[in-house]
Amino acid sequence: MTDVQTAPVKFAYWVPNVSGGLVISKIPQRTSWDIDYNRKLAQIAEQAGFEYALSQIRFTAGYGADNQHESVAFTHALLASTEKLNVIAAILPGPWHPALLAKQVATISHLTKGRINVNIVSGWFRGEFQAIGEPWLDHDERYRRSEEFIRVIRGIWTQDNFSFNGSHYRFENYTLKPKPLAPLPQIFQGGSSRAARDMAARVSDWYFTNGNTPAGLKTQVDDIRAKEAGTDHKVKIGLNAFAIVRDTEEEARAVLAEILEKADPEAVQGFHHEVQNAGNASPEREGNWAKSTLEDLVQYNDGFRTNLIGTPRQVAERIVELKAAGADLVLLGFLHFQEEVEYFGKHVIPLVRELEAAKAREAVPA
């Protein structure tokens, strides 16, 4: 088996199935949330060298996201339009019951040659849960529910006569047939809190974290690896980023400046209020967004902090630095998705592969 630290870094993109793009800004964007745009984008991304796409889940409007397509159905549509791309459907425990999700995903796995995966979102938007009549649990209890959810869907996918007696879910001799195709759908999760990192170290295949510097990422990864010590488990690490790649650094920085200049202050402030509450809700006050500035939050998941802004060479070098800090995958947002995903595949990914190959040669003893 190839070690995740020596394997080529993987690339994913945020599926814009939610209106408003990936920045809370009134800057003009050539990105659309409709299905025709997203089918074409998925095909472009597949050809450009992206291995994954992540569809978002929202139940209510807000912060520029007035319209939202449901993630599982949208994921299936993108998979039906591609041949190799893996698509990750974001799921909220609470609105979804694990038996329903397990069955949905098992069927889509058979329909799409096993290319569907799931991202378990523990929940950050209290107003969303209240609007649809779902109980709002405290921070760590949401992660306990998510961990049970993961244990349950994995049990359903691997066992007949599955039984489980947890605080949130109970099953007795339940058998799902057909089960998903092998290998099983991969389970992703997000979060930066103590509870999120501990859950990742125990049960998840992939851990997504908000945008960060190489040093900040390494601190998180080292913490997770310490928790995994003595076990056979090794979660892979995904990092959020927003890429602005142009022929010159001046052009790229000018785009960032315009995004920030045209940020929607009311929407950013509203988002800031909600996510700061979420980030500070963890006992150690280190959840996602706990330390985010208003500028960070113009991009939903601190994507500017990863600093993939500049020329193709500069961005490729920074990606390799992030890989050295522990990133196995970079999850990317863009301003104009179709054109910029294609440009990224043509001009950045080949440079990343060259730099990885050079690093590998340096590591071989003379």
Short mmCIF file of C-alpha atoms in Angstrom, two decimals:
data_model
loop_
_atom_site.label_atom_id
_atom_site.label_comp_id
_atom_site.label_asym_id
_atom_site.label_seq_id
_atom_site.Cartn_x
_atom_site.Cartn_y
_atom_site.Cartn_z
CA MET A 1 0.00 0.00 0.00
CA THR A 2 1.29 3.48 -0.90
CA ASP A 3 1.89 5.62 2.17
CA VAL A 4 -0.35 8.69 2.17
CA GLN A 5 2.65 10.94 2.79
CA THR A 6 4.44 9.76 -0.38
CA ALA A 7 1.37 9.44 -2.61
CA PRO A 8 0.66 12.33 -5.00
CA VAL A 9 -1.46 15.02 -3.39
CA LYS A 10 -5.07 14.78 -4.54
CA PHE A 11 -7.26 17.63 -5.77
CA ALA A 12 -10.94 18.24 -5.10
CA TYR A 13 -13.25 21.13 -5.83
CA TRP A 14 -16.29 22.55 -4.08
CA VAL A 15 -19.41 21.87 -6.16
CA PRO A 16 -21.26 25.18 -6.56
CA ASN A 17 -24.71 23.63 -6.05
CA VAL A 18 -25.48 26.62 -3.81
CA SER A 19 -26.01 30.08 -5.31
CA GLY A 20 -23.58 32.92 -4.68
CA GLY A 21 -20.37 31.07 -5.46
CA LEU A 22 -17.71 30.45 -2.82
CA VAL A 23 -17.19 34.04 -1.66
CA ILE A 24 -19.55 36.38 0.20
CA SER A 25 -18.87 39.19 -2.24
CA LYS A 26 -20.68 41.16 -4.89
CA ILE A 27 -17.78 40.80 -7.31
CA PRO A 28 -19.07 39.53 -10.68
CA GLN A 29 -18.73 35.75 -10.98
CA ARG A 30 -19.13 33.49 -13.99
CA THR A 31 -20.15 30.61 -11.74
CA SER A 32 -23.67 29.19 -11.71
CA TRP A 33 -25.42 26.84 -9.30
CA ASP A 34 -27.58 25.20 -11.98
CA ILE A 35 -27.22 21.61 -13.12
CA ASP A 36 -26.11 22.29 -16.71
CA TYR A 37 -23.21 24.45 -15.51
CA ASN A 38 -22.25 21.85 -12.91
CA ARG A 39 -22.38 18.91 -15.29
CA LYS A 40 -19.98 20.72 -17.61
CA LEU A 41 -17.78 21.73 -14.67
CA ALA A 42 -17.56 18.11 -13.48
CA GLN A 43 -16.44 16.99 -16.92
CA ILE A 44 -13.84 19.78 -17.09
CA ALA A 45 -12.55 18.89 -13.62
CA GLU A 46 -12.29 15.21 -14.47
CA GLN A 47 -10.20 16.02 -17.55
CA ALA A 48 -8.11 18.55 -15.58
CA GLY A 49 -6.90 15.96 -13.05
CA PHE A 50 -9.29 16.50 -10.16
CA GLU A 51 -10.16 13.24 -8.41
CA TYR A 52 -12.92 14.48 -6.10
CA ALA A 53 -15.75 16.99 -5.91
CA LEU A 54 -17.69 17.92 -2.75
CA SER A 55 -21.37 18.85 -3.00
CA GLN A 56 -22.62 21.20 -0.29
CA ILE A 57 -25.63 20.82 1.99
CA ARG A 58 -27.81 23.76 2.99
CA PHE A 59 -31.45 23.67 4.08
CA THR A 60 -32.06 27.40 4.44
CA ALA A 61 -31.03 30.56 2.59
CA GLY A 62 -28.53 33.04 3.91
CA TYR A 63 -25.22 34.81 3.37
CA GLY A 64 -25.69 35.01 -0.39
CA ALA A 65 -26.81 31.38 -0.71
CA ASP A 66 -30.46 32.00 -1.58
CA ASN A 67 -30.85 28.78 -3.57
CA GLN A 68 -29.55 25.33 -2.71
CA HIS A 69 -29.79 22.01 -4.54
CA GLU A 70 -29.92 18.89 -2.31
CA SER A 71 -26.54 17.20 -2.09
CA VAL A 72 -27.27 13.49 -2.64
CA ALA A 73 -29.48 13.96 -5.70
CA PHE A 74 -27.04 16.50 -7.14
CA THR A 75 -24.12 14.17 -6.50
CA HIS A 76 -25.87 11.41 -8.41
CA ALA A 77 -26.44 13.74 -11.37
CA LEU A 78 -22.74 14.67 -11.50
CA LEU A 79 -21.67 11.05 -11.25
CA ALA A 80 -23.99 10.17 -14.13
CA SER A 81 -22.27 12.86 -16.22
CA THR A 82 -18.70 11.66 -15.59
CA GLU A 83 -16.66 8.47 -15.79
CA LYS A 84 -13.87 8.73 -13.19
CA LEU A 85 -14.68 11.60 -10.83
CA ASN A 86 -15.47 10.70 -7.22
CA VAL A 87 -18.18 12.90 -5.72
CA ILE A 88 -18.66 13.44 -1.99
CA ALA A 89 -22.18 14.20 -0.77
CA ALA A 90 -22.39 16.32 2.37
CA ILE A 91 -24.79 14.90 4.98
CA LEU A 92 -26.24 16.35 8.20
CA PRO A 93 -27.03 13.81 10.94
CA GLY A 94 -30.39 14.81 12.32
CA PRO A 95 -32.16 15.56 9.03
CA TRP A 96 -30.75 12.26 7.70
CA HIS A 97 -31.29 8.94 9.42
CA PRO A 98 -28.33 6.56 8.91
CA ALA A 99 -30.53 3.79 7.48
CA LEU A 100 -31.81 6.14 4.78
CA LEU A 101 -28.34 7.43 3.95
CA ALA A 102 -26.84 3.93 3.89
CA LYS A 103 -29.50 2.78 1.45
CA GLN A 104 -29.28 5.87 -0.78
CA VAL A 105 -25.52 5.58 -1.07
CA ALA A 106 -25.55 1.81 -1.61
CA THR A 107 -27.90 2.20 -4.57
CA ILE A 108 -25.95 5.11 -6.08
CA SER A 109 -22.75 3.09 -5.63
CA HIS A 110 -24.18 0.40 -7.92
CA LEU A 111 -25.45 2.96 -10.42
CA THR A 112 -22.10 4.77 -10.69
CA LYS A 113 -19.44 2.05 -10.29
CA GLY A 114 -18.68 2.91 -6.66
CA ARG A 115 -17.75 6.60 -7.08
CA ILE A 116 -19.95 8.09 -4.35
CA ASN A 117 -18.58 9.09 -0.93
CA VAL A 118 -20.04 11.00 2.02
CA ASN A 119 -18.99 13.98 4.15
CA ILE A 120 -20.55 13.90 7.61
CA VAL A 121 -21.24 17.50 8.70
CA SER A 122 -21.93 17.74 12.42
CA GLY A 123 -23.67 21.10 12.02
CA TRP A 124 -22.73 24.73 12.69
CA PHE A 125 -25.87 26.74 11.83
CA ARG A 126 -28.30 26.66 14.74
CA GLY A 127 -30.93 28.65 12.85
CA GLU A 128 -31.02 26.03 10.12
CA PHE A 129 -31.82 23.25 12.59
CA GLN A 130 -34.48 25.36 14.29
CA ALA A 131 -36.09 26.25 10.95
CA ILE A 132 -36.66 22.59 10.05
CA GLY A 133 -37.64 21.47 13.55
CA GLU A 134 -34.49 19.51 14.37
CA PRO A 135 -33.13 19.56 17.95
CA TRP A 136 -29.93 21.58 18.36
CA LEU A 137 -27.43 19.60 20.44
CA ASP A 138 -24.45 21.11 22.20
CA HIS A 139 -21.11 21.06 20.38
CA ASP A 140 -19.56 17.84 21.64
CA GLU A 141 -22.87 15.99 21.59
CA ARG A 142 -23.19 16.78 17.88
CA TYR A 143 -19.84 15.06 17.33
CA ARG A 144 -20.89 12.09 19.47
CA ARG A 145 -23.97 11.74 17.26
CA SER A 146 -21.81 12.01 14.12
CA GLU A 147 -19.49 9.30 15.39
CA GLU A 148 -22.44 7.00 16.04
CA PHE A 149 -23.75 7.84 12.56
CA ILE A 150 -20.43 6.82 10.99
CA ARG A 151 -20.21 3.61 13.03
CA VAL A 152 -23.76 2.73 12.02
CA ILE A 153 -23.48 3.31 8.27
CA ARG A 154 -20.18 1.43 8.16
CA GLY A 155 -21.79 -1.43 10.13
CA ILE A 156 -24.79 -1.53 7.79
CA TRP A 157 -22.47 -1.58 4.76
CA THR A 158 -20.31 -4.43 6.08
CA GLN A 159 -22.52 -6.67 8.22
CA ASP A 160 -25.72 -8.66 7.98
CA ASN A 161 -28.04 -8.71 10.99
CA PHE A 162 -26.45 -5.49 12.18
CA SER A 163 -27.28 -4.42 15.73
CA PHE A 164 -26.31 -1.21 17.51
CA ASN A 165 -27.38 0.34 20.80
CA GLY A 166 -26.20 3.93 21.06
CA SER A 167 -27.35 7.19 22.57
CA HIS A 168 -28.75 8.45 19.26
CA TYR A 169 -29.31 5.38 17.06
CA ARG A 170 -30.53 1.84 17.69
CA PHE A 171 -30.65 -1.08 15.26
CA GLU A 172 -31.65 -4.69 15.75
CA ASN A 173 -30.73 -7.41 13.25
CA TYR A 174 -30.87 -5.07 10.26
CA THR A 175 -29.59 -6.33 6.91
CA LEU A 176 -29.12 -4.07 3.90
CA LYS A 177 -28.94 -5.65 0.45
CA PRO A 178 -27.38 -4.84 -1.86
CA LYS A 179 -24.47 -3.35 0.00
CA PRO A 180 -22.27 -0.77 -1.75
CA LEU A 181 -19.68 -1.93 -4.23
CA ALA A 182 -16.19 -2.53 -2.90
CA PRO A 183 -14.20 -0.60 -1.90
CA LEU A 184 -16.71 0.97 0.47
CA PRO A 185 -17.68 4.62 0.07
CA GLN A 186 -15.12 6.77 1.86
CA ILE A 187 -16.26 8.73 4.91
CA PHE A 188 -15.11 12.33 5.20
CA GLN A 189 -15.71 14.73 8.08
CA GLY A 190 -14.78 18.28 8.96
CA GLY A 191 -14.00 20.36 12.02
CA SER A 192 -11.07 21.83 13.94
CA SER A 193 -12.15 21.29 17.55
CA ARG A 194 -10.86 18.73 20.00
CA ALA A 195 -14.01 16.64 19.46
CA ALA A 196 -13.62 16.79 15.67
CA ARG A 197 -9.96 15.75 15.72
CA ASP A 198 -10.63 12.94 18.18
CA MET A 199 -13.50 11.61 16.06
CA ALA A 200 -11.30 11.70 12.96
CA ALA A 201 -8.58 9.76 14.76
CA ARG A 202 -11.08 7.05 15.68
CA VAL A 203 -13.48 6.50 12.80
CA SER A 204 -13.13 8.66 9.67
CA ASP A 205 -11.32 7.89 6.43
CA TRP A 206 -10.70 11.59 5.72
CA TYR A 207 -10.50 14.71 7.89
CA PHE A 208 -11.26 18.11 6.34
CA THR A 209 -9.98 21.23 8.07
CA ASN A 210 -10.42 24.91 7.33
CA GLY A 211 -7.77 26.85 5.41
CA ASN A 212 -4.49 27.23 7.26
CA THR A 213 -0.76 27.86 6.95
CA PRO A 214 1.64 24.91 6.70
CA ALA A 215 2.65 25.44 10.35
CA GLY A 216 -0.96 25.61 11.52
CA LEU A 217 -1.87 22.52 9.54
CA LYS A 218 1.10 20.58 10.89
CA THR A 219 0.01 21.31 14.47
CA GLN A 220 -3.41 19.81 13.75
CA VAL A 221 -2.01 16.79 11.94
CA ASP A 222 0.55 16.07 14.67
CA ASP A 223 -2.24 16.18 17.23
CA ILE A 224 -4.32 13.66 15.28
CA ARG A 225 -1.34 11.36 14.74
CA ALA A 226 -0.65 11.38 18.49
CA LYS A 227 -4.24 10.31 19.10
CA GLU A 228 -3.88 7.49 16.55
CA ALA A 229 -0.69 6.16 18.16
CA GLY A 230 -0.96 2.48 18.99
CA THR A 231 -3.83 1.88 16.57
CA ASP A 232 -4.04 0.69 12.96
CA HIS A 233 -6.05 3.75 11.98
CA LYS A 234 -4.55 6.59 9.92
CA VAL A 235 -6.99 9.22 8.73
CA LYS A 236 -6.08 11.11 5.57
CA ILE A 237 -6.05 14.91 5.68
CA GLY A 238 -7.91 17.34 3.40
CA LEU A 239 -7.35 21.11 3.54
CA ASN A 240 -9.69 23.85 2.33
CA ALA A 241 -8.30 26.53 0.00
CA PHE A 242 -9.46 29.22 -2.40
CA ALA A 243 -7.22 29.45 -5.45
CA ILE A 244 -6.57 32.63 -7.41
CA VAL A 245 -4.01 31.69 -10.05
CA ARG A 246 -3.03 34.20 -12.70
CA ASP A 247 -0.08 34.78 -15.03
CA THR A 248 1.43 37.27 -12.57
CA GLU A 249 1.23 37.62 -8.81
CA GLU A 250 0.06 41.22 -9.24
CA GLU A 251 -2.97 40.05 -11.21
CA ALA A 252 -3.84 37.42 -8.60
CA ARG A 253 -3.48 39.86 -5.69
CA ALA A 254 -5.64 42.39 -7.54
CA VAL A 255 -8.44 39.82 -7.81
CA LEU A 256 -8.23 39.10 -4.07
CA ALA A 257 -8.31 42.83 -3.32
CA GLU A 258 -11.44 43.24 -5.47
CA ILE A 259 -13.18 40.30 -3.78
CA LEU A 260 -12.53 41.86 -0.39
CA GLU A 261 -13.39 45.39 -1.53
CA LYS A 262 -16.76 44.19 -2.87
CA ALA A 263 -17.53 41.89 0.07
CA ASP A 264 -21.16 42.01 1.22
CA PRO A 265 -20.69 43.52 4.72
CA GLU A 266 -24.15 42.61 6.04
CA ALA A 267 -23.88 39.00 4.87
CA VAL A 268 -20.28 38.65 6.14
CA GLN A 269 -21.26 40.06 9.54
CA GLY A 270 -24.20 37.67 9.77
CA PHE A 271 -22.04 34.72 8.81
CA HIS A 272 -19.37 35.92 11.24
CA HIS A 273 -21.90 35.96 14.09
CA GLU A 274 -23.11 32.42 13.39
CA VAL A 275 -19.75 30.78 12.82
CA GLN A 276 -18.01 32.53 15.71
CA ASN A 277 -20.71 31.09 17.95
CA ALA A 278 -20.07 27.69 16.40
CA GLY A 279 -16.30 27.99 16.66
CA ASN A 280 -16.41 29.10 20.26
CA ALA A 281 -18.97 26.48 21.27
CA SER A 282 -16.37 23.76 21.74
CA PRO A 283 -15.13 23.44 25.33
CA GLU A 284 -11.60 24.54 24.34
CA ARG A 285 -12.97 27.28 21.99
CA GLU A 286 -10.96 25.96 19.05
CA GLY A 287 -13.64 24.89 16.61
CA ASN A 288 -13.79 25.97 12.97
CA TRP A 289 -13.79 29.76 12.63
CA ALA A 290 -12.93 30.39 16.32
CA LYS A 291 -9.99 32.56 15.24
CA SER A 292 -11.21 33.71 11.82
CA THR A 293 -11.13 37.40 10.93
CA LEU A 294 -13.84 39.12 8.90
CA GLU A 295 -11.53 39.01 5.86
CA ASP A 296 -11.04 35.26 6.35
CA LEU A 297 -14.81 34.77 6.36
CA VAL A 298 -15.39 36.40 2.98
CA GLN A 299 -14.44 32.89 1.83
CA TYR A 300 -16.61 30.49 3.83
CA ASN A 301 -13.97 28.11 5.12
CA ASP A 302 -10.93 30.37 5.61
CA GLY A 303 -9.74 29.56 2.10
CA PHE A 304 -7.65 32.72 1.72
CA ARG A 305 -5.52 31.70 4.71
CA THR A 306 -4.03 28.83 2.71
CA ASN A 307 -2.51 31.48 0.39
CA LEU A 308 -2.89 29.74 -2.97
CA ILE A 309 -2.80 33.15 -4.62
CA GLY A 310 -0.18 33.94 -7.25
CA THR A 311 1.41 32.44 -10.34
CA PRO A 312 1.15 28.74 -11.19
CA ARG A 313 4.71 28.19 -9.90
CA GLN A 314 4.04 29.99 -6.61
CA VAL A 315 0.81 28.10 -6.01
CA ALA A 316 2.38 24.74 -6.90
CA GLU A 317 5.25 25.35 -4.48
CA ARG A 318 2.83 26.24 -1.69
CA ILE A 319 0.80 23.09 -2.33
CA VAL A 320 3.93 20.97 -1.98
CA GLU A 321 4.69 22.77 1.31
CA LEU A 322 1.17 21.95 2.52
CA LYS A 323 1.69 18.34 1.51
CA ALA A 324 4.90 18.25 3.56
CA ALA A 325 2.88 19.58 6.51
CA GLY A 326 0.45 16.66 6.20
CA ALA A 327 -2.12 17.48 3.51
CA ASP A 328 -3.15 14.52 1.37
CA LEU A 329 -5.82 16.46 -0.52
CA VAL A 330 -6.49 20.13 -1.31
CA LEU A 331 -10.16 21.12 -1.58
CA LEU A 332 -10.43 24.15 -3.85
CA GLY A 333 -12.85 26.96 -4.46
CA PHE A 334 -12.56 29.37 -7.41
CA LEU A 335 -14.16 32.62 -8.54
CA HIS A 336 -15.02 31.51 -12.10
CA PHE A 337 -15.12 27.74 -11.70
CA GLN A 338 -15.15 26.32 -15.24
CA GLU A 339 -12.37 28.48 -16.64
CA GLU A 340 -10.23 28.40 -13.51
CA VAL A 341 -10.52 24.65 -12.91
CA GLU A 342 -9.37 24.11 -16.48
CA TYR A 343 -6.48 26.60 -16.04
CA PHE A 344 -5.49 24.97 -12.74
CA GLY A 345 -5.38 21.54 -14.37
CA LYS A 346 -3.30 22.79 -17.26
CA HIS A 347 -0.85 25.05 -15.42
CA VAL A 348 -0.68 24.08 -11.72
CA ILE A 349 -1.20 20.33 -11.36
CA PRO A 350 1.67 19.45 -13.78
CA LEU A 351 4.01 21.70 -11.78
CA VAL A 352 2.91 20.02 -8.55
CA ARG A 353 3.71 16.63 -10.06
CA GLU A 354 7.15 17.84 -11.17
CA LEU A 355 7.91 19.19 -7.69
CA GLU A 356 6.69 15.97 -6.06
CA ALA A 357 8.92 13.91 -8.35
CA ALA A 358 11.90 16.12 -7.51
CA LYS A 359 11.23 15.71 -3.79
CA ALA A 360 11.00 11.95 -4.23
CA ARG A 361 14.36 11.86 -6.03
CA GLU A 362 15.95 13.90 -3.24
CA ALA A 363 14.65 11.43 -0.68
CA VAL A 364 16.31 8.42 -2.34
CA PRO A 365 19.69 7.63 -0.70
CA ALA A 366 22.68 8.02 -3.01
#
